[in-house]
Short mmCIF file of C-alpha atoms and ligand atoms in Angstrom, two decimals:
data_model
loop_
_atom_site.label_atom_id
_atom_site.label_comp_id
_atom_site.label_asym_id
_atom_site.label_seq_id
_atom_site.Cartn_x
_atom_site.Cartn_y
_atom_site.Cartn_z
CA MET A 1 -0.02 -0.06 -0.02
CA HIS A 2 1.20 3.71 -0.95
CA ILE A 3 0.10 6.44 1.32
CA GLN A 4 1.28 10.17 1.28
CA VAL A 5 1.98 10.22 4.52
CA GLY A 6 2.85 7.44 6.92
CA ILE A 7 2.13 8.32 10.70
CA ILE A 8 3.83 6.25 13.49
CA GLY A 9 1.91 6.92 16.89
CA ALA A 10 -1.95 7.66 17.98
CA GLY A 11 -0.81 10.18 20.54
CA PRO A 12 -2.21 13.82 20.44
CA ALA A 13 0.70 14.54 17.74
CA GLY A 14 -0.33 11.59 15.15
CA LEU A 15 -3.91 11.92 15.83
CA LEU A 16 -3.92 15.69 15.01
CA LEU A 17 -1.78 15.47 11.94
CA ALA A 18 -3.83 12.99 10.36
CA ARG A 19 -6.96 15.12 11.14
CA MET A 20 -5.32 18.46 9.69
CA LEU A 21 -3.66 16.47 6.77
CA HIS A 22 -7.17 14.99 5.92
CA LEU A 23 -8.87 18.49 6.31
CA GLN A 24 -6.72 19.56 3.59
CA GLY A 25 -7.33 16.61 1.10
CA ILE A 26 -3.89 14.87 2.33
CA SER A 27 -4.05 11.05 2.59
CA SER A 28 -2.43 9.33 5.45
CA ILE A 29 -2.39 6.31 7.95
CA ILE A 30 -1.80 5.75 11.69
CA LEU A 31 0.13 3.07 12.88
CA GLU A 32 0.02 2.36 16.35
CA SER A 33 1.28 -0.66 18.63
CA ARG A 34 -0.95 -0.49 21.24
CA SER A 35 -5.03 -1.25 21.26
CA ARG A 36 -7.73 1.69 21.01
CA PRO A 37 -8.74 0.72 24.96
CA TYR A 38 -5.33 1.01 26.02
CA VAL A 39 -4.75 4.16 24.10
CA GLU A 40 -8.09 5.80 25.31
CA GLY A 41 -7.65 4.82 28.94
CA ARG A 42 -3.91 5.74 29.45
CA ILE A 43 -4.03 8.64 32.21
CA ARG A 44 -1.51 11.62 31.41
CA ALA A 45 -1.77 15.28 31.88
CA GLY A 46 -4.85 17.35 31.62
CA LEU A 47 -4.12 21.15 31.01
CA LEU A 48 -4.45 22.57 27.48
CA GLU A 49 -3.20 26.22 26.28
CA GLN A 50 -5.55 28.37 24.73
CA GLY A 51 -3.74 27.83 21.74
CA SER A 52 -4.10 24.40 21.59
CA VAL A 53 -7.93 24.48 22.12
CA ASP A 54 -8.29 27.18 19.36
CA LEU A 55 -6.55 24.56 17.04
CA LEU A 56 -8.54 21.60 18.52
CA THR A 57 -11.74 24.13 17.29
CA GLU A 58 -10.63 24.87 14.20
CA THR A 59 -9.89 21.38 13.49
CA GLY A 60 -13.53 20.46 14.58
CA MET A 61 -12.52 18.43 17.50
CA ALA A 62 -13.39 20.43 20.57
CA ASP A 63 -17.46 19.90 20.84
CA ARG A 64 -17.13 18.05 23.77
CA LEU A 65 -14.15 19.72 25.51
CA TYR A 66 -16.33 22.80 25.55
CA LYS A 67 -19.23 20.66 27.42
CA GLU A 68 -16.82 19.12 29.80
CA ALA A 69 -13.53 20.79 30.33
CA LEU A 70 -12.72 23.38 33.20
CA VAL A 71 -11.99 26.57 32.08
CA HIS A 72 -9.35 28.42 34.80
CA GLU A 73 -8.51 31.95 34.89
CA GLY A 74 -5.90 31.85 37.44
CA ILE A 75 -3.15 29.25 39.96
CA GLU A 76 -2.30 29.49 42.92
CA LEU A 77 1.25 29.17 44.59
CA LEU A 78 1.76 28.00 48.24
CA PHE A 79 5.05 28.24 50.07
CA ASP A 80 6.35 29.85 53.14
CA GLY A 81 3.23 29.20 54.32
CA GLN A 82 1.37 31.81 52.38
CA ARG A 83 -1.04 31.93 49.36
CA HIS A 84 -0.25 33.44 46.40
CA ARG A 85 -2.75 33.80 43.50
CA ILE A 86 -1.63 34.83 40.17
CA ASP A 87 -4.66 36.01 37.90
CA ILE A 88 -3.50 34.50 34.58
CA THR A 89 -6.48 35.95 32.63
CA ALA A 90 -5.89 39.68 33.52
CA LEU A 91 -2.36 39.08 33.27
CA THR A 92 -2.48 37.58 29.87
CA GLY A 93 -6.07 38.08 28.68
CA ARG A 94 -6.21 34.12 27.98
CA LYS A 95 -7.62 31.00 29.59
CA VAL A 96 -6.44 27.43 29.78
CA TYR A 97 -8.43 24.53 30.02
CA ILE A 98 -8.26 21.45 32.50
CA TYR A 99 -9.21 18.38 29.67
CA GLY A 100 -7.43 14.91 30.69
CA GLN A 101 -4.98 13.88 27.90
CA GLN A 102 -7.03 10.63 27.11
CA GLU A 103 -9.94 12.60 26.64
CA VAL A 104 -8.44 14.63 24.11
CA VAL A 105 -7.01 11.35 22.31
CA LYS A 106 -10.76 10.21 22.42
CA ASP A 107 -12.20 13.01 20.19
CA MET A 108 -9.13 12.72 18.28
CA ILE A 109 -9.96 9.17 17.07
CA ALA A 110 -13.63 9.54 17.06
CA ALA A 111 -13.08 12.45 14.44
CA ASN A 112 -10.74 10.44 12.58
CA LEU A 113 -12.33 7.52 12.25
CA ALA A 114 -15.74 9.10 11.37
CA ALA A 115 -14.24 10.88 8.60
CA GLY A 116 -12.45 7.34 7.11
CA VAL A 117 -9.09 8.11 8.06
CA PRO A 118 -7.20 4.71 9.02
CA ILE A 119 -5.86 3.96 12.46
CA LEU A 120 -4.39 0.86 12.75
CA PHE A 121 -4.38 -0.22 16.42
CA GLU A 122 -1.94 -3.12 17.58
CA ALA A 123 0.28 -2.25 14.36
CA ASP A 124 4.25 -2.17 15.63
CA ALA A 125 6.12 -0.35 13.10
CA TYR A 126 9.58 -1.82 13.33
CA GLU A 127 11.38 -0.64 10.83
CA ILE A 128 11.96 2.66 8.74
CA SER A 129 13.40 2.70 5.54
CA GLY A 130 14.47 4.61 2.34
CA ILE A 131 13.98 8.27 4.52
CA GLU A 132 17.37 9.57 2.47
CA GLY A 133 15.90 8.37 -0.93
CA ASP A 134 12.34 9.19 -3.06
CA ARG A 135 10.17 7.14 -1.29
CA ALA A 136 10.19 6.03 2.54
CA THR A 137 8.61 2.46 3.80
CA ILE A 138 7.80 1.34 7.30
CA ARG A 139 7.37 -2.23 8.23
CA TYR A 140 5.19 -3.20 10.87
CA ARG A 141 3.40 -6.23 12.17
CA HIS A 142 -0.69 -6.03 12.36
CA GLU A 143 -2.62 -9.31 13.19
CA GLY A 144 0.21 -11.67 13.36
CA LYS A 145 1.52 -10.44 9.70
CA ASP A 146 4.55 -8.37 8.68
CA GLU A 147 2.83 -5.71 6.47
CA VAL A 148 4.71 -3.01 4.40
CA LEU A 149 3.62 0.43 3.48
CA THR A 150 5.48 3.07 1.23
CA CYS A 151 4.74 6.79 1.95
CA ASP A 152 6.06 10.28 0.62
CA TYR A 153 6.62 11.25 4.11
CA VAL A 154 6.85 9.61 7.32
CA ALA A 155 5.59 11.13 10.44
CA GLY A 156 7.55 9.87 13.70
CA CYS A 157 4.67 10.66 16.28
CA ASP A 158 5.64 7.54 18.23
CA GLY A 159 6.59 9.17 21.98
CA PHE A 160 9.66 8.96 23.87
CA HIS A 161 10.29 4.92 23.45
CA GLY A 162 9.34 4.84 19.67
CA ILE A 163 11.60 3.92 17.00
CA SER A 164 11.57 7.09 15.15
CA ARG A 165 14.22 9.15 16.47
CA ASP A 166 17.01 6.36 16.12
CA MET A 167 16.81 6.33 12.49
CA ILE A 168 18.50 9.73 12.50
CA PRO A 169 22.46 8.82 11.71
CA ALA A 170 24.24 9.00 15.04
CA HIS A 171 26.75 11.61 13.42
CA LEU A 172 23.57 14.41 12.79
CA PHE A 173 21.86 13.67 16.07
CA LYS A 174 22.24 15.33 19.16
CA GLY A 175 19.92 14.70 22.24
CA HIS A 176 20.25 17.24 25.19
CA ASP A 177 18.91 15.42 28.47
CA ARG A 178 18.50 16.64 32.01
CA ILE A 179 17.23 14.02 34.72
CA TYR A 180 15.94 15.27 37.75
CA PRO A 181 16.67 13.46 41.33
CA TYR A 182 12.58 13.65 41.95
CA GLY A 183 9.65 11.80 40.21
CA TRP A 184 5.93 12.42 41.12
CA LEU A 185 3.80 10.44 42.75
CA GLY A 186 0.49 10.84 40.64
CA ILE A 187 -3.30 9.76 42.02
CA LEU A 188 -6.61 9.82 40.55
CA ALA A 189 -9.19 10.05 43.20
CA ASN A 190 -13.01 10.24 43.14
CA ALA A 191 -13.11 13.65 45.56
CA ALA A 192 -14.17 17.06 44.71
CA PRO A 193 -11.12 19.39 43.86
CA THR A 194 -9.70 20.82 47.22
CA ARG A 195 -10.21 24.35 45.68
CA ASP A 196 -11.64 25.21 42.03
CA GLU A 197 -7.99 26.31 41.02
CA LEU A 198 -4.65 24.62 40.60
CA LEU A 199 -2.61 24.81 43.98
CA TYR A 200 1.11 24.48 43.36
CA CYS A 201 2.72 23.98 46.77
CA SER A 202 6.09 24.26 47.90
CA HIS A 203 6.86 22.71 50.96
CA ASP A 204 9.97 21.51 52.97
CA ASN A 205 8.79 17.47 52.66
CA GLY A 206 8.86 18.62 48.63
CA PHE A 207 6.47 19.71 46.21
CA ALA A 208 2.66 19.07 45.82
CA LEU A 209 0.23 19.68 43.32
CA PHE A 210 -3.44 19.47 43.58
CA THR A 211 -5.13 19.58 40.21
CA MET A 212 -8.70 17.88 39.13
CA ARG A 213 -10.06 16.19 36.11
CA SER A 214 -14.09 17.30 36.68
CA ALA A 215 -15.97 18.60 39.80
CA THR A 216 -16.13 15.00 41.39
CA VAL A 217 -12.74 13.83 40.15
CA SER A 218 -9.10 15.33 41.73
CA ARG A 219 -5.86 14.63 40.47
CA CYS A 220 -3.00 15.27 42.81
CA TYR A 221 0.71 14.66 42.46
CA LEU A 222 3.43 14.40 45.33
CA GLN A 223 7.28 14.95 44.84
CA VAL A 224 8.90 11.59 45.69
CA ALA A 225 12.57 9.79 44.87
CA PRO A 226 12.38 9.07 41.14
CA ASP A 227 12.59 5.50 41.71
CA GLU A 228 10.10 5.49 44.40
CA ASN A 229 7.87 2.25 44.61
CA VAL A 230 4.45 3.01 44.45
CA ASP A 231 3.44 0.25 46.73
CA ASN A 232 5.02 2.06 49.87
CA TRP A 233 2.26 4.53 49.63
CA SER A 234 -1.29 3.51 51.19
CA ASP A 235 -3.72 5.53 50.50
CA ASP A 236 -3.90 6.83 54.01
CA ARG A 237 -0.27 7.73 53.48
CA ILE A 238 -0.83 9.69 50.47
CA TRP A 239 -3.67 11.78 52.14
CA SER A 240 -1.65 12.69 54.91
CA GLU A 241 1.36 13.64 53.30
CA LEU A 242 -0.83 15.89 50.54
CA GLU A 243 -2.60 17.17 53.34
CA LYS A 244 0.96 18.21 55.42
CA ARG A 245 2.25 19.51 52.08
CA LEU A 246 -0.86 21.41 51.75
CA GLY A 247 -0.16 23.04 55.02
CA LYS A 248 -2.49 25.31 57.08
CA HIS A 249 -4.20 28.47 55.34
CA GLU A 250 -7.50 29.71 56.29
CA GLY A 251 -10.16 28.64 53.64
CA LEU A 252 -8.37 25.66 52.24
CA THR A 253 -9.07 22.04 53.57
CA ILE A 254 -8.13 19.04 51.63
CA SER A 255 -11.10 17.28 50.11
CA THR A 256 -10.34 13.25 49.94
CA GLY A 257 -11.96 10.30 48.69
CA GLU A 258 -11.67 7.14 47.11
CA ILE A 259 -8.00 6.53 45.15
CA THR A 260 -8.87 4.96 41.80
CA GLN A 261 -5.20 5.30 40.40
CA LYS A 262 -1.60 5.68 41.47
CA SER A 263 1.52 5.79 39.60
CA VAL A 264 5.62 7.19 39.66
CA THR A 265 7.07 9.19 36.84
CA ALA A 266 10.61 9.91 36.73
CA MET A 267 11.25 13.18 35.51
CA ARG A 268 13.46 14.50 32.73
CA SER A 269 14.00 17.14 29.99
CA PHE A 270 15.31 15.80 26.71
CA VAL A 271 15.36 17.64 23.49
CA ALA A 272 16.32 15.76 19.91
CA GLU A 273 17.94 17.81 17.40
CA PRO A 274 17.48 17.79 13.96
CA MET A 275 13.59 17.18 14.02
CA ARG A 276 13.78 15.99 10.28
CA HIS A 277 15.88 13.76 8.46
CA GLY A 278 15.41 12.92 4.81
CA ARG A 279 11.48 12.22 4.35
CA MET A 280 11.14 11.90 8.20
CA PHE A 281 9.78 14.35 10.82
CA LEU A 282 9.51 13.92 14.38
CA ALA A 283 7.11 15.38 16.38
CA GLY A 284 6.08 15.47 20.13
CA ASP A 285 7.26 13.40 22.43
CA SER A 286 9.56 11.71 20.12
CA ALA A 287 11.56 14.48 19.62
CA HIS A 288 11.67 16.19 23.31
CA ILE A 289 10.31 15.70 27.09
CA VAL A 290 9.72 18.13 29.36
CA PRO A 291 9.21 17.11 33.45
CA PRO A 292 5.30 17.86 33.83
CA THR A 293 5.43 20.46 36.44
CA GLY A 294 4.87 23.44 33.48
CA ALA A 295 1.96 21.33 32.01
CA LYS A 296 3.73 21.34 28.53
CA GLY A 297 4.07 17.96 26.99
CA MET A 298 0.60 17.69 25.53
CA ASN A 299 0.52 21.49 24.22
CA LEU A 300 3.97 21.12 22.57
CA ALA A 301 3.09 17.98 20.75
CA ILE A 302 0.35 19.90 19.35
CA SER A 303 2.11 23.20 18.76
CA ASP A 304 5.07 20.92 16.47
CA ILE A 305 1.81 19.50 14.51
CA TYR A 306 0.61 23.03 13.75
CA VAL A 307 4.03 23.76 11.93
CA LEU A 308 4.07 20.08 10.32
CA ALA A 309 0.87 20.40 8.89
CA LYS A 310 1.71 23.66 7.52
CA ALA A 311 4.77 22.22 5.60
CA LEU A 312 3.11 19.34 4.32
CA VAL A 313 0.18 21.32 3.21
CA ALA A 314 2.59 24.03 1.37
CA PHE A 315 4.16 20.68 -0.26
CA TYR A 316 1.24 19.13 -1.82
CA LYS A 317 -1.08 22.12 -2.59
CA LYS A 318 1.43 24.73 -3.29
CA ASN A 319 4.59 22.54 -4.51
CA ASP A 320 6.69 24.38 -2.32
CA ALA A 321 9.08 22.29 -0.12
CA SER A 322 10.86 25.16 1.67
CA LEU A 323 8.73 24.93 4.88
CA PHE A 324 10.40 21.47 5.59
CA ASP A 325 13.71 22.93 6.08
CA SER A 326 12.39 25.24 8.63
CA TYR A 327 9.93 22.68 10.35
CA GLY A 328 12.97 21.92 12.98
CA PRO A 329 14.00 25.04 13.42
CA THR A 330 10.90 26.83 13.74
CA CYS A 331 9.63 24.25 16.55
CA LEU A 332 12.56 24.14 18.36
CA ARG A 333 12.79 28.17 19.22
CA ARG A 334 9.40 27.28 20.99
CA ILE A 335 10.62 24.05 22.52
CA TRP A 336 13.27 25.77 23.87
CA ARG A 337 11.49 28.22 25.54
CA ALA A 338 8.76 25.60 27.03
CA GLN A 339 12.05 23.40 28.00
CA HIS A 340 12.86 26.71 29.87
CA PHE A 341 9.79 26.90 31.61
CA SER A 342 9.39 23.63 32.46
CA TRP A 343 12.93 23.73 34.19
CA TRP A 344 12.18 26.90 35.73
CA MET A 345 8.88 26.02 37.45
CA THR A 346 10.32 22.44 38.13
CA SER A 347 13.39 23.76 40.08
CA MET A 348 11.93 26.82 41.45
CA LEU A 349 9.21 24.69 43.34
CA HIS A 350 10.79 21.48 43.82
CA ASN A 351 13.26 20.88 46.97
CA SER A 352 16.09 19.18 45.61
CA PRO A 353 18.22 16.26 47.96
CA GLU A 354 21.23 18.18 45.85
CA ALA A 355 20.42 21.62 47.57
CA SER A 356 22.37 23.02 49.83
CA PRO A 357 20.76 25.50 52.81
CA PHE A 358 21.86 28.38 50.69
CA ASP A 359 19.69 26.84 47.48
CA ASP A 360 16.66 26.55 49.43
CA LYS A 361 16.95 29.89 50.99
CA ARG A 362 17.20 31.38 47.21
CA ARG A 363 14.76 29.13 46.00
CA ILE A 364 11.91 30.75 48.16
CA ALA A 365 13.51 34.25 47.50
CA GLU A 366 12.83 33.31 44.08
CA LEU A 367 9.11 32.55 44.83
CA TYR A 368 8.73 35.80 46.41
CA THR A 369 10.07 37.31 43.62
CA VAL A 370 7.94 36.05 41.39
CA ALA A 371 4.84 35.74 43.29
CA THR A 372 4.85 39.53 44.69
CA SER A 373 5.82 41.40 41.76
CA VAL A 374 3.51 42.12 38.76
CA ALA A 375 6.45 41.88 36.13
CA GLY A 376 7.47 38.43 37.74
CA GLN A 377 3.54 37.20 37.58
CA THR A 378 3.39 38.16 34.09
CA LEU A 379 6.46 36.41 33.17
CA LEU A 380 4.87 33.46 34.45
CA ALA A 381 1.64 33.72 33.26
CA GLU A 382 2.56 34.43 29.42
CA ASN A 383 4.52 31.33 29.55
CA TYR A 384 1.71 29.38 31.52
CA VAL A 385 -1.06 29.95 28.70
CA GLY A 386 1.43 29.10 26.02
CA LEU A 387 3.45 31.12 23.92
CA PRO A 388 2.13 31.91 20.29
CA PHE A 389 2.18 29.19 17.56
CA GLU A 390 4.85 30.48 15.29
CA ALA A 391 4.51 28.65 11.39
N1 APR B 401 5.03 1.48 16.20
C1 APR B 401 3.34 1.92 16.47
N2 APR B 401 3.13 2.95 17.45
C2 APR B 401 4.26 2.86 18.62
C3 APR B 401 5.52 2.72 18.08
C4 APR B 401 5.73 1.99 17.33
N3 APR B 401 6.91 1.12 17.18
N4 APR B 401 6.19 3.02 19.23
C5 APR B 401 5.40 4.02 20.39
N5 APR B 401 4.11 3.97 19.25
C6 APR B 401 3.08 4.77 20.23
C7 APR B 401 2.39 4.85 21.18
O1 APR B 401 2.12 3.55 21.80
C8 APR B 401 1.93 5.96 21.76
O2 APR B 401 0.55 5.54 21.67
O3 APR B 401 3.24 6.01 19.69
C9 APR B 401 2.40 6.95 20.60
C10 APR B 401 3.28 8.13 21.28
O4 APR B 401 2.06 9.20 21.90
P1 APR B 401 2.24 9.76 22.98
O5 APR B 401 3.27 9.20 23.80
O6 APR B 401 1.03 10.04 23.40
O7 APR B 401 3.09 11.06 22.44
P2 APR B 401 2.88 12.42 21.45
O8 APR B 401 1.57 11.98 20.39
O9 APR B 401 4.25 13.03 20.96
O10 APR B 401 2.03 13.09 22.75
C11 APR B 401 2.83 13.69 23.64
O11 APR B 401 2.06 12.41 25.63
O12 APR B 401 3.63 11.42 27.21
C12 APR B 401 2.69 12.55 26.93
O13 APR B 401 3.36 14.17 28.12
C13 APR B 401 3.51 14.06 27.21
O14 APR B 401 1.61 15.16 26.75
C14 APR B 401 2.59 14.50 26.12
C15 APR B 401 2.24 13.87 24.85
C1 PHB B 402 -2.52 17.77 35.69
O1 PHB B 402 -4.17 18.10 35.43
O2 PHB B 402 -2.59 16.68 35.09
C2 PHB B 402 -1.81 18.68 35.44
C3 PHB B 402 -1.81 20.33 35.63
C4 PHB B 402 -1.17 21.12 35.37
C5 PHB B 402 0.45 20.73 35.75
C6 PHB B 402 0.85 19.34 35.65
C7 PHB B 402 -0.45 18.29 35.49
O3 PHB B 402 1.16 21.83 35.83
#
């Protein structure tokens, strides 16, 4: 089978690309190694920038989002026994949306399948070849058989553990990596949110984040060791630690309930350069990872695809291949700024086991600088709602 664009991975990146190409009459197929229930049930982050929501709206995939997402205009930073609200919307004129990544993925799968865009689930791509020549080949295994797909271009939207990134020859490839000496224990609970806005708490015991998925479901995170065993965390221990890190503040009482999911994730920052080799483009987590503190992972996958779809459309509609060359550099400018923001939020809010007493005091002073100055709050708010998309 030959198709214009072969897409590996049915995460937000691959699914959005397929949709944007379809709307322009460009054919694609998505190969996804996991099953549909697995992909639709995978718990990930849940904050969308206004720009991401605008693109989902333009591509006709935001109907349910507008009914179910929680629209937020501010966040709170809790540190040194104090609460500081950052009024994101007053500072930027923009809002953020709380809507789980797996809900975005469900909406994108439904839109693609309804339009007849093929998504092959349990189709494991194991070889990409020909990307330096005049047509690319993807070999994959589906329903017990080895299959071959040829395509003009390959979109490597196969996440951090995919195969695409390894296709870039070693002498051209550079990976920029940073590992953090902590991870997050994340839980989902049948509990009303502790507060109707997100609470970012920096405490001597470590960071905690109170977020949510709906009016009845809380999502909370606790800073833990990167290799922490989740079995060490009973429900009681989790709630008591969350309560401790939330601290005692007037008007704030922790809301608890049945914990329905818990897992530990290590944290890293990673950027792959270049993002294109010949006929293959990397997008989303295959090209970069951010620590979750800034909530940028899904939004960066979406902004990469905004740029990539424009480049492919220019080629197929106007025979203009020039945007292929600028794809990586354009994305990387925004990616590095999101990397900086994610690193900044992470290092400002977590207490590192590697920090000296000086570092700890300097970090709290930094939180005061940001939270008590309009300039500081604005810097945080502008990055939190997301920088403009660039094409
Ligand atoms: N063949 C087919 N599919 C593959 C292969 C393969 N060899 N390898 C990986 N995949 C699939 C994975 O199963 C996954 O569904 O690629 C998909 C990649 O999706 P995501 O990991 O969701 O990546 P992306 O679309 O870039 O979205 C980034 O996901 O991890 C979060 O924080 C991250 O929010 C960010 C978002
Ligand atoms: C989430 O809701 O999962 C979430 C929200 C904000 C963050 C990180 C995670 O900064």
